[in-house]
mmCIF file of C-alpha atoms and ligand atoms in Angstrom:
data_model
loop_
_atom_site.group_PDB
_atom_site.id
_atom_site.type_symbol
_atom_site.label_atom_id
_atom_site.label_comp_id
_atom_site.label_asym_id
_atom_site.label_seq_id
_atom_site.Cartn_x
_atom_site.Cartn_y
_atom_site.Cartn_z
ATOM 1 C CA UNK A 1 105.380 146.905 113.923
ATOM 2 C CA UNK A 2 106.916 150.229 112.464
ATOM 3 C CA UNK A 3 109.769 151.765 114.005
ATOM 4 C CA UNK A 4 107.193 154.227 116.173
ATOM 5 C CA UNK A 5 105.057 150.945 117.029
ATOM 6 C CA UNK A 6 108.161 149.512 118.431
ATOM 7 C CA UNK A 7 108.704 152.569 120.426
ATOM 8 C CA UNK A 8 105.175 152.355 121.685
ATOM 9 C CA UNK A 9 105.747 148.593 122.391
ATOM 10 C CA UNK A 10 108.630 150.027 124.249
ATOM 11 C CA UNK A 11 106.728 152.655 126.372
ATOM 12 C CA UNK A 12 104.220 149.899 127.905
ATOM 13 C CA UNK A 13 105.227 148.643 131.710
ATOM 14 C CA UNK A 14 107.136 145.535 131.492
ATOM 15 C CA UNK A 15 103.612 143.476 132.519
ATOM 16 C CA UNK A 16 102.064 144.756 129.800
ATOM 17 C CA UNK A 17 104.532 143.737 127.277
ATOM 18 C CA UNK A 18 104.440 140.293 128.958
ATOM 19 C CA UNK A 19 100.827 139.813 128.348
ATOM 20 C CA UNK A 20 101.012 141.033 125.141
ATOM 21 C CA UNK A 21 103.580 138.613 123.907
ATOM 22 C CA UNK A 22 102.597 136.119 126.454
ATOM 23 C CA UNK A 23 105.581 135.797 128.577
ATOM 24 C CA UNK A 24 106.466 133.203 131.361
ATOM 25 C CA UNK A 25 108.786 135.098 133.642
ATOM 26 C CA UNK A 26 111.070 138.264 133.320
ATOM 27 C CA UNK A 27 113.992 138.311 135.684
ATOM 28 C CA UNK A 28 116.083 141.521 136.531
ATOM 29 C CA UNK A 29 119.335 140.821 137.411
ATOM 30 C CA UNK A 30 121.557 143.723 139.361
ATOM 31 C CA UNK A 31 124.808 144.394 141.198
ATOM 32 C CA UNK A 32 125.785 147.686 142.227
ATOM 33 C CA UNK A 33 129.204 147.203 142.594
ATOM 34 C CA UNK A 34 130.266 145.436 139.167
ATOM 35 C CA UNK A 35 127.697 147.781 137.306
ATOM 36 C CA UNK A 36 125.819 144.448 136.138
ATOM 37 C CA UNK A 37 122.334 145.455 134.684
ATOM 38 C CA UNK A 38 120.759 142.456 133.149
ATOM 39 C CA UNK A 39 117.376 141.031 132.194
ATOM 40 C CA UNK A 40 116.385 137.307 131.421
ATOM 41 C CA UNK A 41 113.447 136.935 129.524
ATOM 42 C CA UNK A 42 111.432 133.465 129.763
ATOM 43 C CA UNK A 43 108.756 133.365 127.381
ATOM 44 C CA UNK A 44 107.387 129.744 126.885
ATOM 45 C CA UNK A 45 108.784 126.373 128.200
ATOM 46 C CA UNK A 46 106.276 124.252 127.075
ATOM 47 C CA UNK A 47 108.765 122.261 124.883
ATOM 48 C CA UNK A 48 111.679 122.279 127.442
ATOM 49 C CA UNK A 49 113.644 124.578 129.500
ATOM 50 C CA UNK A 50 113.844 128.123 128.059
ATOM 51 C CA UNK A 51 117.282 128.487 125.658
ATOM 52 C CA UNK A 52 118.712 131.323 124.363
ATOM 53 C CA UNK A 53 121.866 133.238 124.140
ATOM 54 C CA UNK A 54 122.857 136.530 125.973
ATOM 55 C CA UNK A 55 122.867 139.578 124.190
ATOM 56 C CA UNK A 56 125.477 142.846 125.306
ATOM 57 C CA UNK A 57 124.403 145.921 124.105
ATOM 58 C CA UNK A 58 124.837 149.841 125.188
ATOM 59 C CA UNK A 59 120.896 150.278 124.788
ATOM 60 C CA UNK A 60 119.813 153.871 124.689
ATOM 61 C CA UNK A 61 117.736 153.126 127.559
ATOM 62 C CA UNK A 62 116.606 150.591 129.751
ATOM 63 C CA UNK A 63 113.159 150.382 128.007
ATOM 64 C CA UNK A 64 114.526 149.223 124.622
ATOM 65 C CA UNK A 65 116.754 146.823 126.725
ATOM 66 C CA UNK A 66 113.450 145.280 128.129
ATOM 67 C CA UNK A 67 111.591 145.356 125.051
ATOM 68 C CA UNK A 68 114.624 143.787 122.995
ATOM 69 C CA UNK A 69 114.624 140.923 125.472
ATOM 70 C CA UNK A 70 110.855 140.104 125.523
ATOM 71 C CA UNK A 71 111.004 140.127 121.611
ATOM 72 C CA UNK A 72 114.187 138.348 121.329
ATOM 73 C CA UNK A 73 112.899 135.473 123.629
ATOM 74 C CA UNK A 74 109.687 135.192 122.215
ATOM 75 C CA UNK A 75 111.442 134.667 118.964
ATOM 76 C CA UNK A 76 113.451 131.616 120.576
ATOM 77 C CA UNK A 77 110.239 129.884 121.219
ATOM 78 C CA UNK A 78 109.332 129.895 117.689
ATOM 79 C CA UNK A 79 112.953 129.334 116.432
ATOM 80 C CA UNK A 80 113.610 126.209 118.857
ATOM 81 C CA UNK A 81 109.887 124.699 118.169
ATOM 82 C CA UNK A 82 110.201 124.902 114.222
ATOM 83 C CA UNK A 83 113.764 123.371 114.593
ATOM 84 C CA UNK A 84 111.766 120.406 116.166
ATOM 85 C CA UNK A 85 113.743 120.807 119.331
ATOM 86 C CA UNK A 86 112.728 120.174 123.077
ATOM 87 C CA UNK A 87 113.534 123.240 124.185
ATOM 88 C CA UNK A 88 111.497 126.471 125.061
ATOM 89 C CA UNK A 89 112.122 130.213 124.393
ATOM 90 C CA UNK A 90 114.267 132.425 126.360
ATOM 91 C CA UNK A 91 116.809 135.295 125.999
ATOM 92 C CA UNK A 92 118.970 137.531 128.226
ATOM 93 C CA UNK A 93 120.348 141.067 127.701
ATOM 94 C CA UNK A 94 123.355 142.400 129.590
ATOM 95 C CA UNK A 95 122.967 146.512 129.440
ATOM 96 C CA UNK A 96 126.201 148.128 128.614
ATOM 97 C CA UNK A 97 129.350 148.625 125.997
ATOM 98 C CA UNK A 98 131.149 145.429 125.956
ATOM 99 C CA UNK A 99 134.237 146.948 125.323
ATOM 100 C CA UNK A 100 134.052 149.072 128.327
ATOM 101 C CA UNK A 101 132.092 147.062 131.327
ATOM 102 C CA UNK A 102 132.866 143.134 130.342
ATOM 103 C CA UNK A 103 135.102 141.294 132.323
ATOM 104 C CA UNK A 104 135.187 138.092 134.334
ATOM 105 C CA UNK A 105 133.739 139.324 137.631
ATOM 106 C CA UNK A 106 130.566 140.740 135.439
ATOM 107 C CA UNK A 107 130.131 137.558 133.668
ATOM 108 C CA UNK A 108 130.616 135.107 136.475
ATOM 109 C CA UNK A 109 128.295 137.691 138.542
ATOM 110 C CA UNK A 110 125.437 137.057 135.535
ATOM 111 C CA UNK A 111 126.416 133.577 135.931
ATOM 112 C CA UNK A 112 125.087 133.334 139.228
ATOM 113 C CA UNK A 113 122.094 134.717 138.476
ATOM 114 C CA UNK A 114 121.225 132.489 135.346
ATOM 115 C CA UNK A 115 122.059 129.525 138.087
ATOM 116 C CA UNK A 116 119.243 130.871 140.601
ATOM 117 C CA UNK A 117 117.016 129.695 137.752
ATOM 118 C CA UNK A 118 117.751 126.238 138.457
ATOM 119 C CA UNK A 119 117.699 125.097 134.953
ATOM 120 C CA UNK A 120 114.635 126.869 133.834
ATOM 121 C CA UNK A 121 116.858 129.324 131.625
ATOM 122 C CA UNK A 122 120.037 127.956 129.798
ATOM 123 C CA UNK A 123 122.182 130.842 128.083
ATOM 124 C CA UNK A 124 124.773 130.721 125.330
ATOM 125 C CA UNK A 125 126.546 133.293 123.221
ATOM 126 C CA UNK A 126 124.797 136.127 121.105
ATOM 127 C CA UNK A 127 125.794 139.402 120.158
ATOM 128 C CA UNK A 128 128.903 140.576 121.703
ATOM 129 C CA UNK A 129 129.446 137.415 123.501
ATOM 130 C CA UNK A 130 132.411 135.124 123.404
ATOM 131 C CA UNK A 131 133.252 131.456 123.953
ATOM 132 C CA UNK A 132 135.402 133.013 126.768
ATOM 133 C CA UNK A 133 132.325 134.639 128.430
ATOM 134 C CA UNK A 134 130.605 131.112 128.438
ATOM 135 C CA UNK A 135 133.569 130.157 130.006
ATOM 136 C CA UNK A 136 133.455 132.490 132.618
ATOM 137 C CA UNK A 137 129.461 131.779 133.052
ATOM 138 C CA UNK A 138 130.268 128.166 133.391
ATOM 139 C CA UNK A 139 132.283 128.684 136.479
ATOM 140 C CA UNK A 140 128.973 129.627 138.498
ATOM 141 C CA UNK A 141 126.482 127.515 136.303
ATOM 142 C CA UNK A 142 126.252 124.533 134.522
ATOM 143 C CA UNK A 143 123.168 126.145 132.607
ATOM 144 C CA UNK A 144 125.230 127.398 129.996
ATOM 145 C CA UNK A 145 125.960 126.451 126.296
ATOM 146 C CA UNK A 146 128.687 127.100 123.409
ATOM 147 C CA UNK A 147 131.433 126.805 126.079
ATOM 148 C CA UNK A 148 134.532 125.929 124.289
ATOM 149 C CA UNK A 149 135.419 122.545 122.579
ATOM 150 C CA UNK A 150 138.359 122.217 124.727
ATOM 151 C CA UNK A 151 136.418 122.346 127.932
ATOM 152 C CA UNK A 152 133.880 119.521 126.360
ATOM 153 C CA UNK A 153 131.561 121.998 124.902
ATOM 154 C CA UNK A 154 130.281 122.577 121.149
ATOM 155 C CA UNK A 155 132.079 126.008 120.817
ATOM 156 C CA UNK A 156 130.784 128.958 119.019
ATOM 157 C CA UNK A 157 127.638 128.412 117.346
ATOM 158 C CA UNK A 158 127.980 130.907 114.877
ATOM 159 C CA UNK A 159 129.404 128.723 111.737
ATOM 160 C CA UNK A 160 126.340 126.393 112.311
ATOM 161 C CA UNK A 161 124.303 129.627 112.591
ATOM 162 C CA UNK A 162 125.558 130.784 109.416
ATOM 163 C CA UNK A 163 125.485 127.207 107.497
ATOM 164 C CA UNK A 164 122.046 127.299 108.235
ATOM 165 C CA UNK A 165 121.520 130.787 106.820
ATOM 166 C CA UNK A 166 123.222 129.543 103.497
ATOM 167 C CA UNK A 167 121.250 126.505 103.257
ATOM 168 C CA UNK A 168 117.992 128.819 103.473
ATOM 169 C CA UNK A 169 119.110 130.946 101.078
ATOM 170 C CA UNK A 170 119.822 128.268 98.815
ATOM 171 C CA UNK A 171 116.299 126.926 99.191
ATOM 172 C CA UNK A 172 115.009 130.683 98.439
ATOM 173 C CA UNK A 173 117.146 130.769 95.456
ATOM 174 C CA UNK A 174 115.698 127.406 94.083
ATOM 175 C CA UNK A 175 112.110 129.091 94.707
ATOM 176 C CA UNK A 176 112.623 131.997 92.846
ATOM 177 C CA UNK A 177 115.359 131.482 90.416
ATOM 178 C CA UNK A 178 114.472 127.550 89.642
ATOM 179 C CA UNK A 179 118.135 126.395 90.932
ATOM 180 C CA UNK A 180 119.745 126.532 94.047
ATOM 181 C CA UNK A 181 122.845 127.714 93.030
ATOM 182 C CA UNK A 182 124.420 130.926 94.293
ATOM 183 C CA UNK A 183 126.999 130.909 91.896
ATOM 184 C CA UNK A 184 127.119 134.588 90.260
ATOM 185 C CA UNK A 185 124.335 135.799 92.698
ATOM 186 C CA UNK A 186 124.881 139.453 94.125
ATOM 187 C CA UNK A 187 124.485 139.126 97.852
ATOM 188 C CA UNK A 188 124.669 142.021 100.455
ATOM 189 C CA UNK A 189 125.495 140.946 103.646
ATOM 190 C CA UNK A 190 124.854 143.637 106.414
ATOM 191 C CA UNK A 191 127.100 142.857 109.244
ATOM 192 C CA UNK A 192 130.094 140.703 109.129
ATOM 193 C CA UNK A 193 130.546 139.454 112.957
ATOM 194 C CA UNK A 194 130.114 136.142 114.023
ATOM 195 C CA UNK A 195 127.342 134.954 111.821
ATOM 196 C CA UNK A 196 127.924 137.256 108.791
ATOM 197 C CA UNK A 197 131.529 136.579 108.406
ATOM 198 C CA UNK A 198 130.908 132.866 108.094
ATOM 199 C CA UNK A 199 128.184 133.188 105.595
ATOM 200 C CA UNK A 200 130.799 135.203 103.608
ATOM 201 C CA UNK A 201 133.045 132.066 103.509
ATOM 202 C CA UNK A 202 130.112 129.744 102.485
ATOM 203 C CA UNK A 203 128.938 132.278 99.635
ATOM 204 C CA UNK A 204 132.438 132.837 98.451
ATOM 205 C CA UNK A 205 132.931 129.569 98.244
ATOM 206 C CA UNK A 206 130.085 128.938 96.062
ATOM 207 C CA UNK A 207 131.147 131.776 93.633
ATOM 208 C CA UNK A 208 128.532 134.178 94.783
ATOM 209 C CA UNK A 209 129.315 138.054 94.122
ATOM 210 C CA UNK A 210 129.727 139.177 97.900
ATOM 211 C CA UNK A 211 129.070 142.934 98.950
ATOM 212 C CA UNK A 212 129.843 143.240 102.534
ATOM 213 C CA UNK A 213 128.949 146.322 104.997
ATOM 214 C CA UNK A 214 129.552 146.989 108.772
ATOM 215 C CA UNK A 215 130.124 149.820 111.528
ATOM 216 C CA UNK A 216 133.081 148.388 111.755
ATOM 217 C CA UNK A 217 135.391 148.876 109.480
ATOM 218 C CA UNK A 218 138.360 146.610 110.494
ATOM 219 C CA UNK A 219 135.971 143.792 109.823
ATOM 220 C CA UNK A 220 135.098 144.644 106.308
ATOM 221 C CA UNK A 221 138.606 145.053 105.583
ATOM 222 C CA UNK A 222 139.402 141.955 107.107
ATOM 223 C CA UNK A 223 137.126 140.212 104.735
ATOM 224 C CA UNK A 224 138.102 142.347 101.688
ATOM 225 C CA UNK A 225 141.718 141.028 102.411
ATOM 226 C CA UNK A 226 140.935 137.704 102.933
ATOM 227 C CA UNK A 227 138.105 136.938 100.326
ATOM 228 C CA UNK A 228 138.189 139.617 97.887
ATOM 229 C CA UNK A 229 134.654 140.620 98.799
ATOM 230 C CA UNK A 230 133.311 144.245 98.099
ATOM 231 C CA UNK A 231 132.411 146.534 100.635
ATOM 232 C CA UNK A 232 129.751 149.259 100.332
ATOM 233 C CA UNK A 233 128.669 151.998 102.407
ATOM 234 C CA UNK A 234 125.965 151.309 105.132
ATOM 235 C CA UNK A 235 123.462 153.761 103.697
ATOM 236 C CA UNK A 236 123.545 152.004 100.310
ATOM 237 C CA UNK A 237 122.491 148.568 101.425
ATOM 238 C CA UNK A 238 118.932 148.738 100.621
ATOM 239 C CA UNK A 239 118.692 150.351 97.337
ATOM 240 C CA UNK A 240 121.765 148.416 96.237
ATOM 241 C CA UNK A 241 121.268 146.392 92.673
ATOM 242 C CA UNK A 242 121.586 142.612 94.605
ATOM 243 C CA UNK A 243 119.763 139.364 93.869
ATOM 244 C CA UNK A 244 119.684 138.559 97.904
ATOM 245 C CA UNK A 245 119.513 141.252 101.097
ATOM 246 C CA UNK A 246 121.381 138.961 104.061
ATOM 247 C CA UNK A 247 120.464 141.037 107.225
ATOM 248 C CA UNK A 248 123.456 140.091 109.782
ATOM 249 C CA UNK A 249 123.353 142.806 112.051
ATOM 250 C CA UNK A 250 120.642 143.652 114.364
ATOM 251 C CA UNK A 251 116.722 143.458 114.349
ATOM 252 C CA UNK A 252 114.157 145.545 112.427
ATOM 253 C CA UNK A 253 116.057 146.548 109.253
ATOM 254 C CA UNK A 254 112.979 145.308 107.476
ATOM 255 C CA UNK A 255 110.596 148.371 108.402
ATOM 256 C CA UNK A 256 108.258 151.311 106.967
ATOM 257 C CA UNK A 257 111.452 153.165 105.630
ATOM 258 C CA UNK A 258 113.611 150.416 104.071
ATOM 259 C CA UNK A 259 111.318 147.885 102.573
ATOM 260 C CA UNK A 260 110.361 150.280 99.297
ATOM 261 C CA UNK A 261 113.977 151.045 98.871
ATOM 262 C CA UNK A 262 114.737 147.343 98.655
ATOM 263 C CA UNK A 263 116.165 146.218 95.148
ATOM 264 C CA UNK A 264 116.273 142.433 95.593
ATOM 265 C CA UNK A 265 114.430 139.084 95.019
ATOM 266 C CA UNK A 266 115.254 137.714 98.169
ATOM 267 C CA UNK A 267 115.880 138.451 102.182
ATOM 268 C CA UNK A 268 117.358 135.727 103.680
ATOM 269 C CA UNK A 269 119.900 136.479 106.566
ATOM 270 C CA UNK A 270 121.081 135.598 110.062
ATOM 271 C CA UNK A 271 119.729 138.671 112.022
ATOM 272 C CA UNK A 272 116.903 137.663 114.814
ATOM 273 C CA UNK A 273 113.485 140.064 114.537
ATOM 274 C CA UNK A 274 114.549 141.769 111.172
ATOM 275 C CA UNK A 275 110.813 142.564 110.600
ATOM 276 C CA UNK A 276 110.235 145.543 112.522
ATOM 277 C CA UNK A 277 106.278 144.684 112.191
ATOM 278 C CA UNK A 278 105.832 141.055 111.861
ATOM 279 C CA UNK A 279 102.597 141.276 110.023
ATOM 280 C CA UNK A 280 102.611 144.629 108.693
ATOM 281 C CA UNK A 281 106.266 144.094 106.946
ATOM 282 C CA UNK A 282 105.856 140.724 106.069
ATOM 283 C CA UNK A 283 102.953 141.475 104.255
ATOM 284 C CA UNK A 284 104.753 144.420 102.713
ATOM 285 C CA UNK A 285 107.608 141.949 101.314
ATOM 286 C CA UNK A 286 105.006 139.776 99.972
ATOM 287 C CA UNK A 287 103.223 142.799 98.114
ATOM 288 C CA UNK A 288 106.832 144.055 96.750
ATOM 289 C CA UNK A 289 107.349 140.467 95.073
ATOM 290 C CA UNK A 290 110.278 139.699 97.361
ATOM 291 C CA UNK A 291 110.886 136.380 99.082
ATOM 292 C CA UNK A 292 111.268 136.158 102.592
ATOM 293 C CA UNK A 293 113.235 133.574 104.218
ATOM 294 C CA UNK A 294 111.890 133.720 107.955
ATOM 295 C CA UNK A 295 114.825 134.558 110.357
ATOM 296 C CA UNK A 296 113.842 132.617 113.320
ATOM 297 C CA UNK A 297 113.782 129.298 110.728
ATOM 298 C CA UNK A 298 117.071 130.011 108.865
ATOM 299 C CA UNK A 299 119.211 131.165 111.575
ATOM 300 C CA UNK A 300 118.001 128.039 113.654
ATOM 301 C CA UNK A 301 121.588 126.386 113.301
ATOM 302 C CA UNK A 302 123.076 128.018 116.317
ATOM 303 C CA UNK A 303 120.235 126.540 118.517
ATOM 304 C CA UNK A 304 120.139 123.120 117.076
ATOM 305 C CA UNK A 305 124.162 123.082 117.840
ATOM 306 C CA UNK A 306 123.689 124.338 121.533
ATOM 307 C CA UNK A 307 120.607 122.089 122.016
ATOM 308 C CA UNK A 308 122.773 119.017 121.396
ATOM 309 C CA UNK A 309 125.655 120.326 123.671
ATOM 310 C CA UNK A 310 123.035 120.687 126.444
ATOM 311 C CA UNK A 311 121.805 117.218 126.051
ATOM 312 C CA UNK A 312 125.322 116.057 126.909
ATOM 313 C CA UNK A 313 125.208 114.059 123.585
ATOM 314 C CA UNK A 314 126.853 116.147 121.289
ATOM 315 C CA UNK A 315 127.283 115.075 117.779
ATOM 316 C CA UNK A 316 128.286 117.606 115.006
ATOM 317 C CA UNK A 317 127.176 115.220 111.815
ATOM 318 C CA UNK A 318 123.515 115.108 113.491
ATOM 319 C CA UNK A 319 123.954 119.026 114.501
ATOM 320 C CA UNK A 320 124.685 119.495 110.622
ATOM 321 C CA UNK A 321 122.016 117.223 109.168
ATOM 322 C CA UNK A 322 119.243 118.562 111.438
ATOM 323 C CA UNK A 323 120.570 122.287 110.023
ATOM 324 C CA UNK A 324 120.197 120.978 106.676
ATOM 325 C CA UNK A 325 116.517 120.457 107.071
ATOM 326 C CA UNK A 326 116.116 124.196 107.181
ATOM 327 C CA UNK A 327 116.245 124.034 103.146
ATOM 328 C CA UNK A 328 112.893 121.703 103.199
ATOM 329 C CA UNK A 329 111.079 123.403 106.159
ATOM 330 C CA UNK A 330 111.513 126.488 104.145
ATOM 331 C CA UNK A 331 109.938 125.224 101.146
ATOM 332 C CA UNK A 332 107.092 123.932 103.405
ATOM 333 C CA UNK A 333 106.619 127.197 104.998
ATOM 334 C CA UNK A 334 106.500 128.939 101.435
ATOM 335 C CA UNK A 335 104.080 126.350 100.129
ATOM 336 C CA UNK A 336 101.553 126.768 103.172
ATOM 337 C CA UNK A 337 102.072 130.469 102.411
ATOM 338 C CA UNK A 338 100.987 130.353 98.734
ATOM 339 C CA UNK A 339 98.087 127.981 99.538
ATOM 340 C CA UNK A 340 96.722 130.038 102.501
ATOM 341 C CA UNK A 341 97.356 133.412 101.313
ATOM 342 C CA UNK A 342 99.344 134.265 104.005
ATOM 343 C CA UNK A 343 103.058 135.741 104.573
ATOM 344 C CA UNK A 344 105.908 133.628 105.067
ATOM 345 C CA UNK A 345 106.589 135.127 108.419
ATOM 346 C CA UNK A 346 102.684 134.106 109.334
ATOM 347 C CA UNK A 347 103.052 130.581 107.975
ATOM 348 C CA UNK A 348 106.463 129.819 109.482
ATOM 349 C CA UNK A 349 104.760 131.159 112.723
ATOM 350 C CA UNK A 350 101.865 128.775 112.299
ATOM 351 C CA UNK A 351 104.092 125.719 111.906
ATOM 352 C CA UNK A 352 105.883 126.723 114.969
ATOM 353 C CA UNK A 353 102.515 127.460 116.930
ATOM 354 C CA UNK A 354 101.240 123.961 115.481
ATOM 355 C CA UNK A 355 104.059 122.090 117.229
ATOM 356 C CA UNK A 356 104.175 123.751 120.658
ATOM 357 C CA UNK A 357 100.200 122.938 120.462
ATOM 358 C CA UNK A 358 100.505 119.287 120.012
ATOM 359 C CA UNK A 359 103.486 118.346 122.122
ATOM 360 C CA UNK A 360 102.019 120.391 125.002
ATOM 361 C CA UNK A 361 98.912 117.875 124.637
ATOM 362 C CA UNK A 362 101.403 114.966 124.886
ATOM 363 C CA UNK A 363 102.215 116.404 128.514
ATOM 364 C CA UNK A 364 99.125 115.426 129.965
ATOM 365 C CA UNK A 365 99.079 116.780 133.606
ATOM 366 C CA UNK A 366 99.611 113.520 136.119
HETATM 367 P P1 NAD B 401 128.284 140.114 116.109
HETATM 368 O O1 NAD B 401 128.141 141.073 117.282
HETATM 369 O O2 NAD B 401 129.447 139.067 116.168
HETATM 370 O O3 NAD B 401 128.058 140.579 114.923
HETATM 371 C C1 NAD B 401 127.101 141.874 114.480
HETATM 372 C C2 NAD B 401 127.699 142.511 113.662
HETATM 373 O O4 NAD B 401 126.609 143.598 112.712
HETATM 374 C C3 NAD B 401 128.981 143.453 114.112
HETATM 375 O O5 NAD B 401 130.069 143.263 113.520
HETATM 376 C C4 NAD B 401 128.434 144.876 114.218
HETATM 377 O O6 NAD B 401 129.550 145.981 114.096
HETATM 378 C C5 NAD B 401 127.603 144.841 112.982
HETATM 379 N N1 NAD B 401 126.398 145.894 112.950
HETATM 380 C C6 NAD B 401 126.000 146.370 114.358
HETATM 381 N N2 NAD B 401 124.859 147.399 113.706
HETATM 382 C C7 NAD B 401 124.998 147.682 112.195
HETATM 383 C C8 NAD B 401 124.549 148.195 111.373
HETATM 384 N N3 NAD B 401 123.649 149.270 111.611
HETATM 385 N N4 NAD B 401 124.887 148.050 109.875
HETATM 386 C C9 NAD B 401 125.756 147.478 109.550
HETATM 387 N N5 NAD B 401 126.419 146.290 110.823
HETATM 388 C C10 NAD B 401 126.215 146.434 111.824
HETATM 389 O O7 NAD B 401 126.809 139.413 116.518
HETATM 390 P P2 NAD B 401 126.675 137.488 116.030
HETATM 391 O O8 NAD B 401 126.814 136.679 116.353
HETATM 392 O O9 NAD B 401 127.065 137.778 114.382
HETATM 393 O O10 NAD B 401 124.643 138.277 115.603
HETATM 394 C C11 NAD B 401 124.458 138.632 114.368
HETATM 395 C C12 NAD B 401 122.880 138.609 114.637
HETATM 396 O O11 NAD B 401 122.487 137.151 113.904
HETATM 397 C C13 NAD B 401 122.200 138.946 115.490
HETATM 398 O O12 NAD B 401 120.734 139.493 115.201
HETATM 399 C C14 NAD B 401 121.894 138.109 116.575
HETATM 400 O O13 NAD B 401 120.988 137.962 117.325
HETATM 401 C C15 NAD B 401 121.545 136.821 115.323
HETATM 402 N N6 NAD B 401 122.014 135.775 115.528
HETATM 403 C C16 NAD B 401 122.947 135.044 115.846
HETATM 404 C C17 NAD B 401 123.213 133.483 115.999
HETATM 405 C C18 NAD B 401 124.830 133.079 116.462
HETATM 406 O O14 NAD B 401 125.137 131.804 116.549
HETATM 407 N N7 NAD B 401 125.696 133.859 116.759
HETATM 408 C C19 NAD B 401 122.287 132.924 116.095
HETATM 409 C C20 NAD B 401 121.236 133.217 115.692
HETATM 410 C C21 NAD B 401 120.645 134.538 115.467
#
């Protein structure tokens, strides 16, 4: 979907979009007194309850918030399926500037709406959300993960997400360079928030040459001070002479305008929905000879982490082992892509759908 196609999607009614993307349920949450406007989208619950984080963002308009919730929740279905988890796909967005409107009451009110779904949707952190927010939500509902370790939760899932992205990047390096070492590789990390900064840590430890950019200069400066990484301008990212581009900010950065400029061999990052149009842009990367590590596959570490938290049987070692499977799953995705002459994104979606279909058959109706 090119940027304009995304706008076209946004212009359609909620039901038209839900029909197109096959959603089960879309919930609008509103509280005038607290200024809460949120959308909870449940995409698919064949494998289990819908799970996916809550994002807070100052959307340009309500239509983009709806489409974001719908696209992100769909992505969660594929993400959990390919990670081998028994949960479905869901996501929530809260409309507004976190710096201006976020407070305890707003979070707890949102928690009441999550609770009203009786466990069909479980939430966690996403962009602009913290473990403190999960703690507030948890005051109103048990259906929340990513709560602080001091409260018996598994804490922020971002370090595990970042580790999975790093594992996926190594797998891509193995495919392209014959060795999975990232030492000396030039990696541009776009967005150094929760996921990006932990990814930078892994990369620096391995001896990669790391370049960073973010709309928030403070975050960039902190990483420059801490790790000696090199800052680059936001507009320099795509044409920068790099080996690996790691999108770790928001989605749709792989689009008609950017793919032609890309000056790298690999795209492997943590952001959700990196391809503005899965089919078109997935294929454009293949045509340009750039190996794409599907986002919903390599950023699945966080969902593995919160999945084990939600089972009540959290085990960090098991979480890390399951996250490391991303390496082999990437190879299987790329192998299938070559055999079937399809793009890696299509190949990963095929594997995920296969599991949903197979497990769906296990659950025969009584
Ligand atoms: P975050 O808000 O902590 O970090 C995002 C960073 O991107 C911020 O520092 C922000 O300033 C920066 N940013 C925004 N627009 C930018 C732009 N145009 N150019 C450069 N930087 C920009 O969020 P996060 O938790 O690190 O998540 C990052 C991405 O990874 C999101 O797409 C999220 O959905 C995805 N993701 C996160 C997790 C997780 O565990 N946190 C799991 C899976 C996927």
